[in-house]
Amino acid sequence: MAKAGLTARYRPQNFAQVAGQDFIKSILSRAAGQDRPSHAYLFSGTRGVGKTTLARILSKAINCYNGPAPEPCNQCSSCEQITRGASPDVWEIDAASHTGVDNVRKLREDVAYSPMSGRYKVVIIDEAHMLSTSAFNALLKTLEEPPAHCVFIMATTAPEKFPATVISRCQHYVFKRLTHGELFAHLCFVLDTEGVSYEKEAVHLLTRRGSGSVRDSMSMLGQVLALGDEGLKTADVRRVLGLADQELFLRLMQHILDQDLVRLHEMVNYLLEQGLDLGFFLQEMAQCWRNMFLLSQGGQEAGKVLDLPAEEVEKWREMAGMFAASTIHAGWQMVLESRKSILGSYEPGISLELMLYNLAYLPELIPVSGYAPEPQPRGETRQNTAEKKYPAGGEKKSLNNEYKTSSSPGEPEVVTENFQEFQDRGEDKAEVQEEKPPGTEKDWDGFLDYCREHCRDDMTLARMLKQCSASIDKDQLTLKPEEEYVRSALLRNGREKKLSTLTGSFFGREMQVVFQAGAAPEIFDASPEEKARNHPGVQRLMDAFDARIMDISRNNDKPNS
Ligand SMILES: [Zn+2]
């Protein structure tokens, strides 16, 4: 089966066959049915959304020998001539090669004569914004006093380049990009008609890649089918169009999770070597974060609304379980916001690499309480400082203040009692650390360093441990994960066993690892306002600026900021 010219073979021949643009189709069809076309039309919109296609169909409909009717018959000699591009009354002009005023003057003389066979002379000017100013002025004279039998249809991707005087003489229709559903349905229709079997995901991929343009997605479909394989397969689409596959995105997320900068660097090199389309790569990456967010927050229902096969949904669900929801949300936002700057950069590769590193360090970005100095004891109003929480993850690194993942003022930072405080966070600590290499102290921080050194094949383990509070009592290590996903990650993939091996070799004795269950106890049962008032970050700000609280209000708009 010859696949060449798929676009040409599926060029719609009447209004009903055109994909999308329902509103514009109905108006033009009615004008043809009533034999009352406007003297001048301006069709604007991005490429491949049906501007010239609808212009040709309108030409046929208003010249059809079996009309006036809402649709061309496509049987009479007039329709047939226009379809072949051989009608003496329908002229298609490419403004890009006819920009001059002389061409327009000649055109004005020609349209003054009556049509030779049809009812109307139709002039279709494609890429009409390319006309010169003097050509526009000449055209304007014709539009001001149009011959009764003449219809101008101008198509453009840049209506802003049109003089306002010309636009005001036209019926202006703005063509929209096709929705995902419209384009998907159109491609399925073509494949069904061709008798080609297809994987739905492959069609979804072409639809996403076509971003609303029928012509683009049809020509890509033609390219893939030209491979001559049996049916349309997702793998073929990715190969022909140079797109990264889902496996690559899963690996990428794993490296981000592991903060494995070396692998991320290698991945950027790979992407550049393969010549993958970076714009679409970023678009798909944003989609991965979106999918993970839906899967982590939307439960089982979310899996059904994603355009992915069931086994991939499960892989993404598992991956989503390894990230905190706030990290996924911030990651999604970061990719969306970085897209423009990466694509506009002189060195897109370096910009992409920077974004990936930022994503890897998202969970460690500075929390809001870190902006203020350390709290001073406030007498009776504060808990005893000796009982303050042992900070999970140690000192936070500050990379980018924009993407903070702190708790909202509505939730007070939990002050946990009865957890051993292993060391002061003062200058003494820095001196001690300079003397000893990492991993030599038999405490929780030492153990974290030890895990990083000795568990390189599973960096997630060390990372998840960093998000736990811990206490050591003789032969028992009690872990208290900050969030539920941390606990479940530690209980997966044989990490429990690894943990007991690591504790044994580090502490020099067999340790029992216990996960403390239940939510962290709150120090008091307070109203949200009271919690906000007593939030350590707020306290620090009040101390630092000698401030008073004037008003407390809830911020419901941005749950993650
Ligand atoms: Zn006809």
Coordinates of C-alpha atoms and ligand atoms in Angstrom, one line a residue:
M1 CA 0.0 0.0 0.0
A2 CA 1.5 3.3 -1.1
K3 CA 1.7 5.7 1.9
A4 CA 3.2 8.6 0.0
G5 CA 0.9 11.7 -0.1
L6 CA -1.2 10.6 2.8
T7 CA -2.0 14.3 3.5
A8 CA -3.1 14.8 -0.1
R9 CA -5.3 11.7 -0.2
Y10 CA -7.0 12.7 3.0
R11 CA -7.5 16.4 2.1
P12 CA -11.2 17.0 3.0
Q13 CA -13.4 17.7 0.0
N14 CA -16.4 19.1 1.9
F15 CA -17.1 21.0 5.2
A16 CA -18.1 17.9 7.1
Q17 CA -14.8 16.1 6.4
V18 CA -12.7 18.9 7.9
A19 CA -11.4 18.0 11.4
G20 CA -12.2 20.7 14.1
Q21 CA -13.1 24.4 13.4
D22 CA -16.8 23.6 13.9
F23 CA -17.9 27.2 14.4
I24 CA -16.1 28.5 11.3
K25 CA -17.3 25.6 9.2
S26 CA -21.0 26.2 10.1
I27 CA -20.8 29.9 9.2
L28 CA -19.1 29.4 5.8
S29 CA -21.4 26.5 5.0
R30 CA -24.4 28.7 5.7
A31 CA -23.0 31.5 3.6
A32 CA -22.6 29.1 0.7
G33 CA -26.1 27.6 1.2
Q34 CA -27.7 31.1 1.1
D35 CA -25.3 32.2 -1.8
R36 CA -24.2 35.2 0.3
P37 CA -20.5 35.0 0.7
S38 CA -18.6 38.0 2.0
H39 CA -16.3 39.9 -0.4
A40 CA -13.3 39.4 1.7
Y41 CA -12.3 36.8 4.3
L42 CA -9.2 36.7 6.6
F43 CA -8.3 33.2 7.9
S44 CA -5.6 33.4 10.6
G45 CA -4.1 30.7 12.7
T46 CA -1.1 28.4 13.1
R47 CA 0.0 26.2 10.2
G48 CA -1.8 23.1 9.3
V49 CA -5.1 23.8 11.0
G50 CA -7.3 23.9 7.8
K51 CA -7.1 27.5 6.5
T52 CA -6.4 26.9 2.8
T53 CA -8.4 23.6 3.0
L54 CA -11.5 25.6 4.0
A55 CA -10.8 28.3 1.5
R56 CA -10.8 25.7 -1.3
I57 CA -14.0 24.1 -0.1
L58 CA -15.7 27.4 0.2
S59 CA -14.6 28.2 -3.4
K60 CA -16.2 25.0 -4.6
A61 CA -19.4 25.4 -2.6
I62 CA -20.1 28.9 -4.0
N63 CA -19.3 27.9 -7.6
C64 CA -20.9 24.4 -7.6
Y65 CA -23.3 23.9 -10.5
N66 CA -25.6 21.9 -8.2
G67 CA -25.7 24.8 -5.8
P68 CA -26.3 27.1 -4.0
A69 CA -26.0 24.4 -1.3
P70 CA -24.3 24.2 2.1
E71 CA -21.8 21.6 0.7
P72 CA -20.1 21.3 -2.7
C73 CA -21.3 18.3 -4.7
N74 CA -17.8 17.3 -5.8
Q75 CA -19.4 15.7 -8.9
C76 CA -19.9 18.6 -11.3
S77 CA -17.2 19.9 -13.6
S78 CA -16.8 23.1 -11.6
C79 CA -16.1 21.2 -8.3
E80 CA -13.9 18.8 -10.2
Q81 CA -11.8 21.6 -11.8
I82 CA -11.3 23.4 -8.5
T83 CA -10.2 20.1 -6.8
R84 CA -7.6 19.7 -9.6
G85 CA -6.5 23.3 -9.2
A86 CA -7.5 23.9 -12.9
S87 CA -10.4 26.3 -12.5
P88 CA -10.1 29.5 -14.5
D89 CA -12.1 31.3 -11.8
V90 CA -10.3 30.2 -8.7
W91 CA -6.8 31.6 -8.3
E92 CA -4.4 30.6 -5.6
I93 CA -1.5 33.0 -5.0
D94 CA 1.4 32.5 -2.7
A95 CA 2.1 36.0 -1.3
A96 CA 5.6 35.0 -0.4
S97 CA 6.6 34.9 -4.1
H98 CA 4.1 37.6 -5.3
T99 CA 4.9 40.4 -2.8
G100 CA 5.1 43.3 -5.2
V101 CA 2.6 46.0 -6.0
D102 CA 2.7 45.1 -9.7
N103 CA 1.2 41.6 -9.0
V104 CA -1.6 43.2 -7.0
R105 CA -2.3 45.8 -9.8
K106 CA -2.5 43.0 -12.4
L107 CA -4.8 41.1 -10.0
R108 CA -7.1 44.2 -9.7
E109 CA -7.5 44.4 -13.5
D110 CA -8.2 40.7 -13.8
V111 CA -10.9 40.5 -11.1
A112 CA -12.8 43.3 -12.8
Y113 CA -13.9 40.8 -15.5
S114 CA -16.8 38.5 -14.9
P115 CA -16.1 34.8 -14.0
M116 CA -15.7 32.5 -17.0
S117 CA -17.8 29.5 -15.9
G118 CA -18.7 29.8 -12.2
R119 CA -20.7 32.4 -10.2
Y120 CA -17.7 33.9 -8.4
K121 CA -14.1 34.7 -9.0
V122 CA -12.2 33.6 -6.0
V123 CA -8.7 34.8 -5.1
I124 CA -7.0 32.8 -2.4
I125 CA -3.9 34.6 -1.1
D126 CA -1.8 32.3 1.1
E127 CA 0.7 33.7 3.6
A128 CA -0.9 37.1 2.8
H129 CA 1.1 39.0 5.5
M130 CA 4.1 38.7 3.2
L131 CA 2.6 41.4 0.8
S132 CA 4.5 44.7 0.7
T133 CA 3.0 47.8 2.1
S134 CA 2.3 49.2 -1.4
A135 CA 0.7 45.9 -2.4
F136 CA -1.5 46.1 0.6
N137 CA -2.5 49.6 -0.4
A138 CA -3.4 48.5 -3.9
L139 CA -5.4 45.6 -2.5
L140 CA -7.2 47.9 -0.1
K141 CA -8.6 49.9 -3.1
T142 CA -10.1 46.7 -4.4
L143 CA -11.5 45.8 -1.0
E144 CA -13.1 49.2 -0.7
E145 CA -15.0 48.9 -4.0
P146 CA -15.2 45.1 -4.6
P147 CA -16.7 43.8 -7.9
A148 CA -20.0 42.0 -7.0
H149 CA -18.8 38.6 -8.3
C150 CA -15.4 38.6 -6.5
V151 CA -14.4 36.9 -3.2
F152 CA -11.0 37.4 -1.6
I153 CA -9.8 34.8 0.9
M154 CA -6.5 35.7 2.7
A155 CA -4.8 33.1 4.8
T156 CA -2.1 34.0 7.3
T157 CA -0.1 32.8 10.2
A158 CA 0.7 36.4 11.3
P159 CA -2.5 38.5 11.4
E160 CA -0.7 41.1 13.5
K161 CA 1.3 42.1 10.4
F162 CA -1.9 43.2 8.6
P163 CA -2.8 46.9 8.3
A164 CA -5.9 47.6 10.4
T165 CA -7.5 49.1 7.4
V166 CA -7.4 45.8 5.5
I167 CA -8.6 43.7 8.5
S168 CA -11.6 46.0 9.0
R169 CA -12.7 45.2 5.5
C170 CA -12.6 41.5 6.0
Q171 CA -14.6 38.9 7.9
H172 CA -11.8 37.7 10.2
Y173 CA -11.9 34.1 11.5
V174 CA -9.3 32.9 14.0
F175 CA -8.6 29.2 13.4
K176 CA -7.8 27.3 16.6
R177 CA -5.3 24.5 17.1
L178 CA -7.2 21.2 17.1
T179 CA -7.9 19.7 20.5
H180 CA -6.2 16.5 21.4
G181 CA -9.5 14.6 21.0
E182 CA -10.2 16.1 17.6
L183 CA -6.8 15.3 16.2
F184 CA -6.8 11.8 17.8
A185 CA -10.2 11.0 16.2
H186 CA -9.0 12.3 12.8
L187 CA -5.8 10.1 12.9
C188 CA -7.8 7.1 14.0
F189 CA -10.3 7.7 11.1
V190 CA -7.4 7.8 8.6
L191 CA -5.8 4.6 10.0
D192 CA -9.2 2.8 10.0
T193 CA -9.8 3.8 6.5
E194 CA -6.4 2.7 5.4
G195 CA -7.0 -0.6 7.2
V196 CA -3.9 -0.2 9.3
S197 CA -3.9 -1.6 12.8
Y198 CA -2.4 0.7 15.5
E199 CA -1.4 0.9 19.1
K200 CA -3.5 3.7 20.8
E201 CA -0.4 5.0 22.6
A202 CA 1.3 5.5 19.2
V203 CA -1.6 7.6 18.0
H204 CA -1.7 9.6 21.2
L205 CA 2.0 10.2 20.8
L206 CA 1.6 11.5 17.2
T207 CA -1.3 13.7 18.4
R208 CA 0.8 15.2 21.2
R209 CA 3.7 15.7 18.8
G210 CA 1.5 17.4 16.2
S211 CA 0.4 19.9 18.9
G212 CA -2.9 20.7 17.2
S213 CA -1.8 20.8 13.6
V214 CA -3.5 18.3 11.2
R215 CA -0.9 18.7 8.5
D216 CA 2.1 18.1 10.9
S217 CA 0.6 15.0 12.5
M218 CA -0.5 13.6 9.1
S219 CA 2.9 14.1 7.6
M220 CA 4.5 12.4 10.6
L221 CA 2.0 9.5 10.3
G222 CA 3.0 9.2 6.7
Q223 CA 6.7 9.0 7.6
V224 CA 6.1 6.3 10.2
L225 CA 3.9 4.2 7.9
A226 CA 6.5 4.6 5.1
L227 CA 8.6 2.2 7.2
G228 CA 6.3 -0.5 5.8
D229 CA 6.0 -2.3 9.1
E230 CA 2.8 -4.2 10.0
G231 CA 0.7 -1.7 11.9
L232 CA 1.5 1.5 13.7
K233 CA 3.7 0.9 16.7
T234 CA 4.8 3.3 19.5
A235 CA 8.4 2.2 19.2
D236 CA 8.4 3.0 15.5
V237 CA 6.9 6.4 16.1
R238 CA 9.6 7.2 18.7
R239 CA 12.4 5.9 16.4
V240 CA 11.3 7.8 13.3
L241 CA 10.5 11.1 15.1
G242 CA 13.6 11.0 17.3
L243 CA 11.7 10.9 20.6
A244 CA 12.8 9.6 23.9
D245 CA 11.0 6.5 25.2
Q246 CA 9.3 6.0 28.5
E247 CA 12.1 3.8 29.8
L248 CA 14.5 6.7 29.4
F249 CA 12.2 9.0 31.4
L250 CA 11.9 6.4 34.1
R251 CA 15.8 6.1 34.3
L252 CA 16.0 9.9 34.3
M253 CA 13.6 10.1 37.3
Q254 CA 15.6 7.4 39.1
H255 CA 18.8 9.4 38.7
I256 CA 17.1 12.6 39.9
L257 CA 15.8 10.6 42.9
D258 CA 19.3 9.2 43.6
Q259 CA 20.9 12.7 43.1
D260 CA 23.2 10.9 40.8
L261 CA 24.8 13.8 39.0
V262 CA 27.2 11.7 37.0
R263 CA 24.5 9.7 35.4
L264 CA 22.4 12.8 34.8
H265 CA 25.4 14.3 33.0
E266 CA 25.8 11.2 30.9
M267 CA 22.1 11.3 30.0
V268 CA 22.3 14.9 28.8
N269 CA 25.3 13.9 26.5
Y270 CA 23.2 11.0 25.3
L271 CA 20.2 13.2 24.5
L272 CA 22.4 15.6 22.6
E273 CA 24.2 12.9 20.7
Q274 CA 21.0 11.3 19.6
G275 CA 19.8 14.7 18.4
L276 CA 16.5 14.3 20.2
D277 CA 14.1 17.2 19.9
L278 CA 14.7 19.1 23.1
G279 CA 11.5 21.1 23.0
F280 CA 9.4 18.0 22.8
F281 CA 11.6 16.2 25.3
L282 CA 10.9 18.9 27.9
Q283 CA 7.2 18.8 27.0
E284 CA 7.1 15.1 27.7
M285 CA 9.2 15.4 30.9
A286 CA 6.7 17.9 32.2
Q287 CA 4.0 15.4 31.4
C288 CA 5.9 12.7 33.4
W289 CA 5.8 15.0 36.5
R290 CA 2.1 15.7 35.8
N291 CA 1.4 12.0 35.6
M292 CA 3.3 11.3 38.8
F293 CA 1.4 14.0 40.6
L294 CA -1.9 12.6 39.4
L295 CA -0.9 9.1 40.4
S296 CA 0.4 10.1 43.8
Q297 CA -2.7 12.2 44.6
G298 CA -5.5 10.8 42.5
G299 CA -5.3 7.2 43.6
Q300 CA -6.6 4.3 41.3
E301 CA -8.9 6.7 39.4
A302 CA -5.9 8.7 38.1
G303 CA -4.4 5.7 36.3
K304 CA -7.5 5.5 34.0
V305 CA -7.2 9.0 32.7
L306 CA -3.6 8.8 31.6
D307 CA -2.9 7.9 28.0
L308 CA -0.5 5.1 29.0
P309 CA -0.6 1.3 28.9
A310 CA -1.4 -0.3 32.3
E311 CA 2.1 -1.7 32.9
E312 CA 3.6 1.8 32.4
V313 CA 1.1 3.3 34.7
E314 CA 2.3 0.9 37.4
K315 CA 5.9 1.8 36.9
W316 CA 5.1 5.5 37.2
R317 CA 2.9 4.9 40.2
E318 CA 5.9 3.2 41.9
M319 CA 8.2 6.0 40.9
A320 CA 5.7 8.6 42.2
G321 CA 5.7 6.8 45.5
M322 CA 9.4 7.5 45.9
F323 CA 9.0 11.3 45.8
A324 CA 7.2 13.7 48.2
A325 CA 4.1 15.2 46.6
S326 CA 5.6 18.7 47.2
T327 CA 8.7 17.7 45.2
I328 CA 6.7 16.4 42.3
H329 CA 4.6 19.5 42.2
A330 CA 7.7 21.8 42.3
G331 CA 9.5 19.6 39.7
W332 CA 6.6 19.9 37.3
Q333 CA 6.6 23.6 37.7
M334 CA 10.4 23.8 37.3
V335 CA 10.3 21.9 34.0
L336 CA 7.5 24.1 32.6
E337 CA 9.2 27.3 33.6
S338 CA 12.7 26.2 32.4
R339 CA 11.5 25.2 29.0
K340 CA 11.6 28.6 27.4
S341 CA 15.0 29.6 28.9
I342 CA 16.6 26.2 27.8
L343 CA 15.3 26.4 24.2
G344 CA 16.3 30.1 24.0
S345 CA 19.7 29.5 25.5
Y346 CA 23.0 29.7 23.5
E347 CA 23.9 26.4 25.1
P348 CA 20.7 24.4 25.5
G349 CA 22.7 21.3 26.7
I350 CA 24.2 23.1 29.7
S351 CA 20.9 24.8 30.6
L352 CA 19.2 21.4 30.5
E353 CA 21.9 19.9 32.7
L354 CA 21.5 22.7 35.2
M355 CA 17.8 22.1 35.3
L356 CA 18.3 18.4 36.0
Y357 CA 20.7 19.1 38.8
N358 CA 18.2 21.6 40.3
L359 CA 15.5 18.9 40.1
A360 CA 17.8 16.4 41.9
Y361 CA 18.3 18.8 44.8
L362 CA 14.7 20.0 45.0
P363 CA 14.0 18.2 48.3
E364 CA 16.9 19.9 50.0
L365 CA 16.1 23.4 49.0
I366 CA 15.9 25.8 51.9
P367 CA 12.7 25.7 54.0
V368 CA 11.0 29.0 54.9
S369 CA 12.2 28.8 58.6
G370 CA 15.8 28.8 57.3
Y371 CA 15.4 32.5 56.3
A372 CA 15.5 33.7 59.9
P373 CA 18.2 33.3 62.6
E374 CA 18.2 30.4 65.0
P375 CA 15.6 30.8 67.7
Q376 CA 16.4 32.1 71.2
P377 CA 14.6 30.5 74.1
R378 CA 11.5 32.5 74.9
G379 CA 11.0 31.5 78.5
E380 CA 7.7 29.9 79.3
T381 CA 6.2 30.3 75.8
R382 CA 8.6 27.8 74.2
Q383 CA 9.4 24.2 74.9
N384 CA 12.7 23.4 76.5
T385 CA 15.3 23.7 73.8
A386 CA 17.0 20.5 74.9
E387 CA 13.9 18.7 73.6
K388 CA 13.9 20.2 70.2
K389 CA 13.7 18.0 67.2
Y390 CA 16.7 16.3 65.8
P391 CA 16.8 17.7 62.3
A392 CA 16.2 15.0 59.7
G393 CA 18.6 15.4 56.8
G394 CA 21.1 17.5 58.8
E395 CA 21.9 20.9 57.4
K396 CA 20.0 21.9 54.4
K397 CA 21.8 23.0 51.3
S398 CA 20.5 26.2 49.6
L399 CA 20.5 26.1 45.9
N400 CA 17.5 28.1 44.8
N401 CA 15.1 29.9 47.1
E402 CA 12.3 29.9 44.6
Y403 CA 11.4 26.3 45.0
K404 CA 10.9 25.9 48.6
T405 CA 9.2 22.8 50.0
S406 CA 8.5 23.9 53.5
S407 CA 5.4 23.2 55.5
S408 CA 2.7 25.9 55.3
P409 CA 2.2 28.3 58.2
G410 CA -0.9 26.2 59.1
E411 CA 1.1 23.3 60.2
P412 CA 3.6 23.9 63.0
E413 CA 7.0 22.4 62.7
V414 CA 6.7 19.3 64.9
V415 CA 8.8 19.4 68.0
T416 CA 9.4 15.8 68.9
E417 CA 10.1 14.8 72.5
N418 CA 12.3 12.0 73.7
F419 CA 14.5 11.9 70.7
Q420 CA 18.2 11.8 71.5
E421 CA 20.0 14.9 70.4
F422 CA 23.3 13.6 69.2
Q423 CA 25.3 16.8 68.8
D424 CA 25.0 20.5 68.9
R425 CA 24.7 22.4 65.7
G426 CA 27.4 24.9 66.7
E427 CA 30.9 25.7 65.7
D428 CA 32.2 22.8 67.8
K429 CA 30.7 20.4 65.3
A430 CA 32.5 21.9 62.4
E431 CA 35.9 21.5 64.2
V432 CA 35.1 17.9 65.2
Q433 CA 34.2 17.1 61.6
E434 CA 37.4 18.5 60.2
E435 CA 39.4 16.2 62.4
K436 CA 37.5 13.0 61.6
P437 CA 36.8 11.6 58.2
P438 CA 33.1 11.0 57.5
G439 CA 31.6 7.8 58.8
T440 CA 33.9 7.4 61.8
E441 CA 31.4 8.8 64.4
K442 CA 29.1 6.1 65.7
D443 CA 26.0 8.3 65.6
W444 CA 23.2 8.9 63.2
D445 CA 25.0 11.4 61.0
G446 CA 28.0 9.0 60.9
F447 CA 25.7 6.2 59.9
L448 CA 24.2 8.4 57.1
D449 CA 27.7 9.1 55.7
Y450 CA 28.5 5.4 56.0
C451 CA 25.4 4.5 54.0
R452 CA 26.2 6.9 51.3
E453 CA 29.7 5.4 51.0
H454 CA 28.7 1.7 51.2
C455 CA 25.4 1.6 49.3
R456 CA 26.2 3.2 46.0
D457 CA 24.1 0.7 44.1
D458 CA 21.0 2.0 45.9
M459 CA 21.3 5.7 46.5
T460 CA 17.6 5.9 47.3
L461 CA 18.2 4.1 50.6
A462 CA 20.6 6.8 51.9
R463 CA 18.3 9.5 50.6
M464 CA 15.3 8.1 52.4
L465 CA 17.2 7.6 55.6
K466 CA 18.1 11.3 55.5
Q467 CA 14.4 12.0 55.7
C468 CA 14.0 10.1 59.0
S469 CA 14.5 11.2 62.5
A470 CA 16.3 8.5 64.5
S471 CA 17.2 7.5 68.0
I472 CA 19.7 4.9 69.1
D473 CA 19.1 2.9 72.3
K474 CA 21.6 0.1 73.0
D475 CA 20.9 -2.4 70.3
Q476 CA 17.8 -0.7 68.9
L477 CA 17.7 1.9 66.1
T478 CA 14.3 3.6 66.0
L479 CA 13.5 5.3 62.8
K480 CA 10.7 7.8 62.4
P481 CA 10.1 8.7 58.7
E482 CA 9.0 12.3 58.0
E483 CA 6.4 11.1 55.6
E484 CA 4.6 7.9 54.8
Y485 CA 6.2 7.5 51.3
V486 CA 9.6 7.4 53.0
R487 CA 8.6 4.5 55.2
S488 CA 7.2 2.6 52.2
A489 CA 10.3 3.2 50.1
L490 CA 12.4 1.9 53.0
L491 CA 10.4 -1.3 53.2
R492 CA 10.6 -2.0 49.4
N493 CA 13.2 -3.6 47.2
G494 CA 15.0 -5.5 50.0
R495 CA 16.0 -2.3 51.7
E496 CA 15.1 -3.6 55.2
K497 CA 17.6 -6.4 54.8
K498 CA 20.3 -4.0 53.5
L499 CA 19.6 -1.7 56.4
S500 CA 20.2 -4.5 59.0
T501 CA 23.5 -5.5 57.3
L502 CA 24.6 -1.8 57.2
T503 CA 23.7 -1.2 60.9
G504 CA 25.5 -4.4 61.9
S505 CA 28.7 -3.4 60.1
F506 CA 28.7 0.2 61.2
F507 CA 27.8 -0.1 64.9
G508 CA 29.7 -3.4 65.3
R509 CA 26.8 -5.2 66.8
E510 CA 23.5 -6.6 65.7
M511 CA 20.9 -3.8 65.8
Q512 CA 17.2 -4.1 65.7
V513 CA 15.7 -1.6 63.3
V514 CA 12.3 -0.4 64.4
F515 CA 10.0 1.9 62.5
Q516 CA 8.0 4.2 64.8
A517 CA 4.4 4.1 63.7
G518 CA 1.7 6.8 63.6
A519 CA 1.9 10.5 63.0
A520 CA 4.4 12.5 64.9
P521 CA 2.9 13.7 68.2
E522 CA 2.0 17.3 68.2
I523 CA 3.1 19.3 71.2
F524 CA -0.3 20.8 71.7
D525 CA -3.7 20.6 70.2
A526 CA -4.1 24.0 68.8
S527 CA -6.2 25.9 66.3
P528 CA -4.6 26.7 62.9
E529 CA -4.2 30.3 64.0
E530 CA -2.5 29.3 67.2
K531 CA -0.3 26.9 65.3
A532 CA 0.7 29.6 62.9
R533 CA 1.4 31.9 65.9
N534 CA 3.7 29.3 67.5
H535 CA 5.4 28.2 64.2
P536 CA 9.1 28.2 64.8
G537 CA 9.7 30.2 61.6
V538 CA 7.3 32.8 62.7
Q539 CA 8.8 32.9 66.1
R540 CA 12.3 33.4 64.6
L541 CA 11.0 36.2 62.4
M542 CA 9.4 37.9 65.4
D543 CA 12.6 37.6 67.3
A544 CA 14.8 38.9 64.4
F545 CA 12.7 41.9 63.6
D546 CA 11.2 42.5 67.0
A547 CA 7.8 42.1 65.3
R548 CA 4.2 41.6 66.4
I549 CA 1.5 39.6 64.7
M550 CA -1.2 41.9 63.4
D551 CA -3.4 39.4 61.5
I552 CA -3.5 35.7 60.6
S553 CA -5.3 34.5 57.5
R554 CA -5.5 31.3 55.6
N555 CA -3.8 30.9 52.2
N556 CA -6.0 28.4 50.3
D557 CA -4.8 29.4 46.8
K558 CA -1.3 27.8 46.8
P559 CA -1.2 24.7 48.9
N560 CA 2.4 24.0 48.0
S561 CA 4.0 27.4 48.5
Ligands
ZN1 ZN -20.4 20.7 -7.7

